[in-house]
Short mmCIF file of N, CA and C in Angstrom, two decimals:
data_model
loop_
_atom_site.label_atom_id
_atom_site.label_comp_id
_atom_site.label_asym_id
_atom_site.label_seq_id
_atom_site.Cartn_x
_atom_site.Cartn_y
_atom_site.Cartn_z
N GLN A 1313 62.11 93.58 149.48
CA GLN A 1313 61.42 92.32 149.54
C GLN A 1313 60.01 92.49 149.01
N VAL A 1314 59.32 91.36 148.84
CA VAL A 1314 57.98 91.37 148.27
C VAL A 1314 56.94 91.16 149.36
N GLN A 1315 55.86 91.91 149.26
CA GLN A 1315 54.71 91.75 150.16
C GLN A 1315 53.44 91.63 149.36
N LEU A 1316 52.54 90.78 149.84
CA LEU A 1316 51.19 90.70 149.30
C LEU A 1316 50.23 91.11 150.41
N VAL A 1317 49.38 92.07 150.12
CA VAL A 1317 48.46 92.57 151.12
C VAL A 1317 47.03 92.46 150.60
N GLU A 1318 46.22 91.64 151.30
CA GLU A 1318 44.83 91.46 150.92
C GLU A 1318 43.93 92.48 151.62
N SER A 1319 42.80 92.75 151.01
CA SER A 1319 41.78 93.60 151.63
C SER A 1319 40.43 93.22 151.03
N GLY A 1320 39.37 93.69 151.71
CA GLY A 1320 38.03 93.49 151.18
C GLY A 1320 37.20 92.43 151.86
N GLY A 1321 37.79 91.72 152.80
CA GLY A 1321 37.01 90.73 153.52
C GLY A 1321 36.02 91.38 154.46
N GLY A 1322 35.15 90.55 155.05
CA GLY A 1322 34.18 91.08 155.98
C GLY A 1322 33.05 90.11 156.22
N LEU A 1323 31.99 90.64 156.82
CA LEU A 1323 30.80 89.85 157.14
C LEU A 1323 29.70 90.20 156.15
N VAL A 1324 29.09 89.19 155.56
CA VAL A 1324 28.04 89.41 154.58
C VAL A 1324 26.98 88.34 154.75
N GLN A 1325 25.75 88.67 154.41
CA GLN A 1325 24.68 87.68 154.48
C GLN A 1325 24.73 86.75 153.26
N ALA A 1326 24.18 85.57 153.45
CA ALA A 1326 24.10 84.62 152.34
C ALA A 1326 23.39 85.27 151.16
N GLY A 1327 23.96 85.04 149.97
CA GLY A 1327 23.43 85.65 148.76
C GLY A 1327 24.09 86.96 148.40
N GLY A 1328 24.87 87.49 149.32
CA GLY A 1328 25.53 88.76 149.08
C GLY A 1328 26.83 88.62 148.30
N SER A 1329 27.53 89.73 148.16
CA SER A 1329 28.76 89.78 147.37
C SER A 1329 29.88 90.48 148.14
N LEU A 1330 31.09 90.10 147.82
CA LEU A 1330 32.28 90.77 148.31
C LEU A 1330 33.32 90.79 147.20
N ARG A 1331 34.18 91.79 147.23
CA ARG A 1331 35.29 91.86 146.28
C ARG A 1331 36.59 91.96 147.06
N LEU A 1332 37.42 90.95 146.90
CA LEU A 1332 38.73 90.93 147.54
C LEU A 1332 39.78 91.50 146.61
N SER A 1333 40.75 92.18 147.21
CA SER A 1333 41.88 92.71 146.46
C SER A 1333 43.17 92.24 147.10
N CYS A 1334 44.20 92.09 146.29
CA CYS A 1334 45.52 91.72 146.78
C CYS A 1334 46.55 92.50 145.98
N ALA A 1335 47.29 93.34 146.65
CA ALA A 1335 48.30 94.15 145.99
C ALA A 1335 49.69 93.65 146.35
N ALA A 1336 50.49 93.45 145.33
CA ALA A 1336 51.89 93.04 145.52
C ALA A 1336 52.76 94.28 145.46
N SER A 1337 53.73 94.35 146.37
CA SER A 1337 54.63 95.49 146.39
C SER A 1337 56.04 95.02 146.73
N GLY A 1338 57.00 95.91 146.47
CA GLY A 1338 58.39 95.58 146.77
C GLY A 1338 59.18 95.37 145.50
N SER A 1339 60.17 94.49 145.61
CA SER A 1339 61.05 94.21 144.49
C SER A 1339 60.36 93.26 143.51
N ILE A 1340 59.77 93.81 142.45
CA ILE A 1340 59.00 93.02 141.50
C ILE A 1340 59.45 93.36 140.08
N PHE A 1341 59.93 92.34 139.36
CA PHE A 1341 60.24 92.54 137.95
C PHE A 1341 59.07 92.06 137.09
N SER A 1342 58.52 90.91 137.44
CA SER A 1342 57.34 90.42 136.74
C SER A 1342 56.59 89.43 137.63
N ILE A 1343 55.31 89.27 137.33
CA ILE A 1343 54.46 88.35 138.07
C ILE A 1343 53.85 87.35 137.11
N ALA A 1344 53.99 86.09 137.42
CA ALA A 1344 53.38 85.04 136.59
C ALA A 1344 51.96 84.78 137.12
N ALA A 1345 51.66 83.56 137.47
CA ALA A 1345 50.32 83.24 137.94
C ALA A 1345 50.04 83.86 139.30
N MET A 1346 48.80 84.27 139.49
CA MET A 1346 48.31 84.73 140.78
C MET A 1346 47.08 83.90 141.12
N ALA A 1347 46.84 83.73 142.40
CA ALA A 1347 45.74 82.85 142.79
C ALA A 1347 45.14 83.26 144.13
N TRP A 1348 43.94 82.78 144.35
CA TRP A 1348 43.29 82.89 145.66
C TRP A 1348 43.08 81.50 146.22
N TYR A 1349 43.38 81.36 147.49
CA TYR A 1349 43.13 80.15 148.24
C TYR A 1349 42.26 80.52 149.44
N ARG A 1350 41.71 79.50 150.06
CA ARG A 1350 40.96 79.76 151.30
C ARG A 1350 41.14 78.58 152.25
N GLN A 1351 40.98 78.91 153.53
CA GLN A 1351 41.09 77.88 154.56
C GLN A 1351 40.02 78.11 155.60
N ALA A 1352 39.11 77.15 155.70
CA ALA A 1352 38.05 77.20 156.70
C ALA A 1352 38.55 76.53 157.98
N PRO A 1353 37.95 76.85 159.11
CA PRO A 1353 38.39 76.25 160.38
C PRO A 1353 38.35 74.73 160.32
N GLY A 1354 39.45 74.10 160.72
CA GLY A 1354 39.52 72.65 160.74
C GLY A 1354 39.71 71.99 159.40
N LYS A 1355 39.89 72.78 158.36
CA LYS A 1355 40.04 72.21 157.02
C LYS A 1355 41.37 72.63 156.41
N GLN A 1356 41.77 71.89 155.38
CA GLN A 1356 43.00 72.24 154.67
C GLN A 1356 42.78 73.45 153.76
N ARG A 1357 43.86 74.13 153.50
CA ARG A 1357 43.80 75.24 152.56
C ARG A 1357 43.50 74.69 151.17
N GLU A 1358 42.60 75.36 150.46
CA GLU A 1358 42.22 74.90 149.11
C GLU A 1358 42.29 76.05 148.13
N ARG A 1359 42.62 75.70 146.90
CA ARG A 1359 42.68 76.70 145.84
C ARG A 1359 41.27 77.08 145.41
N VAL A 1360 41.04 78.36 145.21
CA VAL A 1360 39.74 78.85 144.77
C VAL A 1360 39.77 79.21 143.29
N ALA A 1361 40.79 79.98 142.90
CA ALA A 1361 40.87 80.44 141.52
C ALA A 1361 42.30 80.85 141.20
N THR A 1362 42.65 80.71 139.91
CA THR A 1362 43.98 81.07 139.43
C THR A 1362 43.85 81.90 138.17
N ILE A 1363 44.78 82.84 137.99
CA ILE A 1363 44.83 83.60 136.75
C ILE A 1363 46.28 83.72 136.32
N THR A 1364 46.54 83.44 135.05
CA THR A 1364 47.91 83.53 134.54
C THR A 1364 48.23 84.96 134.11
N SER A 1365 49.47 85.18 133.74
CA SER A 1365 49.86 86.50 133.26
C SER A 1365 49.14 86.86 131.98
N GLY A 1366 48.67 85.86 131.26
CA GLY A 1366 47.91 86.10 130.03
C GLY A 1366 46.41 86.12 130.24
N ASN A 1367 46.00 86.17 131.53
CA ASN A 1367 44.59 86.26 131.91
C ASN A 1367 43.77 85.00 131.65
N THR A 1368 44.44 83.86 131.55
CA THR A 1368 43.72 82.59 131.54
C THR A 1368 43.32 82.26 132.97
N THR A 1369 42.06 81.92 133.16
CA THR A 1369 41.55 81.67 134.50
C THR A 1369 41.16 80.21 134.69
N ASN A 1370 41.18 79.80 135.94
CA ASN A 1370 40.78 78.44 136.31
C ASN A 1370 40.15 78.51 137.69
N TYR A 1371 39.05 77.77 137.86
CA TYR A 1371 38.31 77.84 139.11
C TYR A 1371 38.09 76.46 139.72
N ALA A 1372 38.05 76.44 141.04
CA ALA A 1372 37.60 75.25 141.73
C ALA A 1372 36.11 75.08 141.43
N ASP A 1373 35.64 73.85 141.50
CA ASP A 1373 34.23 73.60 141.20
C ASP A 1373 33.31 74.43 142.09
N SER A 1374 33.71 74.62 143.34
CA SER A 1374 32.89 75.36 144.29
C SER A 1374 32.75 76.84 143.92
N ALA A 1375 33.67 77.34 143.09
CA ALA A 1375 33.68 78.76 142.73
C ALA A 1375 33.11 79.04 141.35
N LYS A 1376 32.99 78.03 140.53
CA LYS A 1376 32.53 78.23 139.15
C LYS A 1376 31.13 78.82 139.11
N GLY A 1377 30.98 79.85 138.31
CA GLY A 1377 29.68 80.48 138.14
C GLY A 1377 29.33 81.53 139.18
N ARG A 1378 30.12 81.58 140.27
CA ARG A 1378 29.84 82.56 141.33
C ARG A 1378 30.98 83.53 141.55
N PHE A 1379 32.21 83.06 141.38
CA PHE A 1379 33.38 83.89 141.63
C PHE A 1379 34.07 84.25 140.31
N ALA A 1380 34.74 85.39 140.30
CA ALA A 1380 35.50 85.80 139.12
C ALA A 1380 36.83 86.40 139.57
N ILE A 1381 37.91 85.86 139.03
CA ILE A 1381 39.24 86.37 139.34
C ILE A 1381 39.70 87.25 138.19
N SER A 1382 40.36 88.35 138.52
CA SER A 1382 40.89 89.25 137.51
C SER A 1382 42.16 89.88 138.06
N ARG A 1383 42.90 90.58 137.20
CA ARG A 1383 44.13 91.22 137.65
C ARG A 1383 44.36 92.51 136.89
N ASP A 1384 45.08 93.40 137.56
CA ASP A 1384 45.52 94.65 136.96
C ASP A 1384 47.05 94.60 136.98
N ASN A 1385 47.64 94.28 135.86
CA ASN A 1385 49.09 94.10 135.81
C ASN A 1385 49.84 95.39 136.07
N ALA A 1386 49.26 96.50 135.69
CA ALA A 1386 49.93 97.79 135.92
C ALA A 1386 50.05 98.10 137.40
N LYS A 1387 49.10 97.57 138.19
CA LYS A 1387 49.10 97.84 139.63
C LYS A 1387 49.51 96.62 140.45
N ASN A 1388 49.94 95.56 139.77
CA ASN A 1388 50.36 94.33 140.46
C ASN A 1388 49.29 93.86 141.45
N THR A 1389 48.07 93.88 141.00
CA THR A 1389 46.94 93.58 141.88
C THR A 1389 46.06 92.49 141.28
N VAL A 1390 45.57 91.62 142.13
CA VAL A 1390 44.62 90.59 141.72
C VAL A 1390 43.35 90.76 142.54
N PHE A 1391 42.23 90.46 141.90
CA PHE A 1391 40.93 90.64 142.53
C PHE A 1391 40.16 89.31 142.54
N LEU A 1392 39.24 89.21 143.48
CA LEU A 1392 38.31 88.08 143.48
C LEU A 1392 36.92 88.64 143.76
N GLN A 1393 36.08 88.65 142.74
CA GLN A 1393 34.69 89.06 142.91
C GLN A 1393 33.89 87.83 143.29
N MET A 1394 33.25 87.89 144.44
CA MET A 1394 32.50 86.75 144.95
C MET A 1394 31.03 87.13 145.04
N ASN A 1395 30.21 86.43 144.30
CA ASN A 1395 28.77 86.66 144.28
C ASN A 1395 28.03 85.43 144.81
N SER A 1396 26.77 85.63 145.13
CA SER A 1396 25.93 84.52 145.62
C SER A 1396 26.63 83.74 146.72
N LEU A 1397 27.16 84.46 147.68
CA LEU A 1397 27.94 83.82 148.74
C LEU A 1397 27.08 82.91 149.61
N LYS A 1398 27.71 81.83 150.06
CA LYS A 1398 27.05 80.83 150.89
C LYS A 1398 27.79 80.72 152.22
N PRO A 1399 27.12 80.25 153.25
CA PRO A 1399 27.81 80.07 154.55
C PRO A 1399 29.06 79.20 154.42
N GLU A 1400 29.05 78.24 153.53
CA GLU A 1400 30.22 77.37 153.36
C GLU A 1400 31.40 78.07 152.69
N ASP A 1401 31.21 79.30 152.24
CA ASP A 1401 32.33 80.09 151.72
C ASP A 1401 33.10 80.77 152.85
N THR A 1402 32.61 80.67 154.05
CA THR A 1402 33.29 81.28 155.20
C THR A 1402 34.67 80.67 155.38
N ALA A 1403 35.68 81.53 155.39
CA ALA A 1403 37.07 81.08 155.47
C ALA A 1403 37.99 82.30 155.51
N VAL A 1404 39.25 82.03 155.79
CA VAL A 1404 40.29 83.04 155.57
C VAL A 1404 40.76 82.88 154.13
N TYR A 1405 40.74 83.96 153.38
CA TYR A 1405 41.14 83.93 151.98
C TYR A 1405 42.56 84.48 151.84
N TYR A 1406 43.38 83.73 151.13
CA TYR A 1406 44.78 84.08 150.96
C TYR A 1406 45.11 84.32 149.49
N CYS A 1407 45.93 85.31 149.28
CA CYS A 1407 46.45 85.61 147.95
C CYS A 1407 47.80 84.89 147.79
N ASN A 1408 48.05 84.42 146.58
CA ASN A 1408 49.31 83.74 146.28
C ASN A 1408 49.80 84.21 144.92
N ALA A 1409 51.11 84.39 144.81
CA ALA A 1409 51.65 84.86 143.53
C ALA A 1409 53.05 84.32 143.29
N ASN A 1410 53.35 84.08 142.03
CA ASN A 1410 54.70 83.68 141.61
C ASN A 1410 55.36 84.92 141.02
N ILE A 1411 56.39 85.40 141.69
CA ILE A 1411 56.98 86.70 141.38
C ILE A 1411 58.47 86.57 141.08
N ARG A 1412 58.86 87.22 139.99
CA ARG A 1412 60.28 87.31 139.65
C ARG A 1412 60.78 88.64 140.20
N PRO A 1413 61.61 88.60 141.22
CA PRO A 1413 62.00 89.85 141.89
C PRO A 1413 62.95 90.73 141.07
N SER A 1414 63.75 90.10 140.21
CA SER A 1414 64.80 90.88 139.55
C SER A 1414 64.97 90.45 138.11
N GLN A 1415 65.36 91.37 137.27
CA GLN A 1415 65.66 91.07 135.88
C GLN A 1415 66.95 90.27 135.76
N TYR A 1416 67.75 90.23 136.82
CA TYR A 1416 69.03 89.55 136.79
C TYR A 1416 68.93 88.08 137.17
N SER A 1417 67.74 87.63 137.53
CA SER A 1417 67.52 86.24 137.85
C SER A 1417 66.24 85.77 137.19
N ALA A 1418 66.28 84.56 136.65
CA ALA A 1418 65.10 84.01 135.99
C ALA A 1418 64.20 83.25 136.95
N VAL A 1419 64.57 83.25 138.21
CA VAL A 1419 63.82 82.48 139.20
C VAL A 1419 62.57 83.23 139.65
N PHE A 1420 61.46 82.49 139.70
CA PHE A 1420 60.22 83.01 140.27
C PHE A 1420 60.06 82.45 141.68
N ASP A 1421 59.81 83.31 142.63
CA ASP A 1421 59.56 82.88 144.01
C ASP A 1421 58.07 82.92 144.29
N ASN A 1422 57.63 82.07 145.21
CA ASN A 1422 56.21 82.00 145.56
C ASN A 1422 55.95 82.75 146.86
N TYR A 1423 54.93 83.60 146.83
CA TYR A 1423 54.61 84.43 148.00
C TYR A 1423 53.15 84.27 148.39
N TRP A 1424 52.92 84.45 149.71
CA TRP A 1424 51.57 84.41 150.28
C TRP A 1424 51.26 85.73 150.98
N GLY A 1425 50.00 86.12 150.94
CA GLY A 1425 49.54 87.21 151.76
C GLY A 1425 49.20 86.73 153.15
N GLN A 1426 48.78 87.66 154.00
CA GLN A 1426 48.51 87.32 155.40
C GLN A 1426 47.09 86.81 155.60
N GLY A 1427 46.25 86.97 154.61
CA GLY A 1427 44.88 86.47 154.67
C GLY A 1427 43.87 87.53 155.08
N THR A 1428 42.66 87.35 154.60
CA THR A 1428 41.55 88.23 154.98
C THR A 1428 40.33 87.36 155.27
N GLN A 1429 39.65 87.66 156.36
CA GLN A 1429 38.53 86.83 156.81
C GLN A 1429 37.27 87.17 156.02
N VAL A 1430 36.62 86.15 155.54
CA VAL A 1430 35.30 86.28 154.92
C VAL A 1430 34.33 85.43 155.72
N THR A 1431 33.28 86.05 156.22
CA THR A 1431 32.27 85.34 156.99
C THR A 1431 30.91 85.56 156.34
N VAL A 1432 30.23 84.47 156.03
CA VAL A 1432 28.92 84.53 155.40
C VAL A 1432 27.89 83.98 156.37
N SER A 1433 26.96 84.82 156.75
CA SER A 1433 25.93 84.40 157.71
C SER A 1433 24.70 83.87 156.97
N SER A 1434 24.04 82.93 157.61
CA SER A 1434 22.86 82.31 156.98
C SER A 1434 21.59 83.05 157.34
#
């Protein structure tokens, strides 16, 4: 089966930086788009950034100019570099990926990680 495991969250002061990582493991033939989402207390989960298999990126307005998403296809890993962090960036950050588990099926399944907490103090 497929697992996504995030790491890199923590507590940081406003203006600081964090780098999140998400590694996919298990039965993986190929990975299409990968993304980061976040969910703050009492709010809906929202998309932060997306990266395609061809490294085309897309960002939520709140992340533009401060966050950068990248991926290492050889390691099935996606990263989120977060700079100039603000208290409103405080949330649980989740990794998401569309993964084709087998060469014998053309179906891509959608997977979520367990989340990593990011807390930005003012």
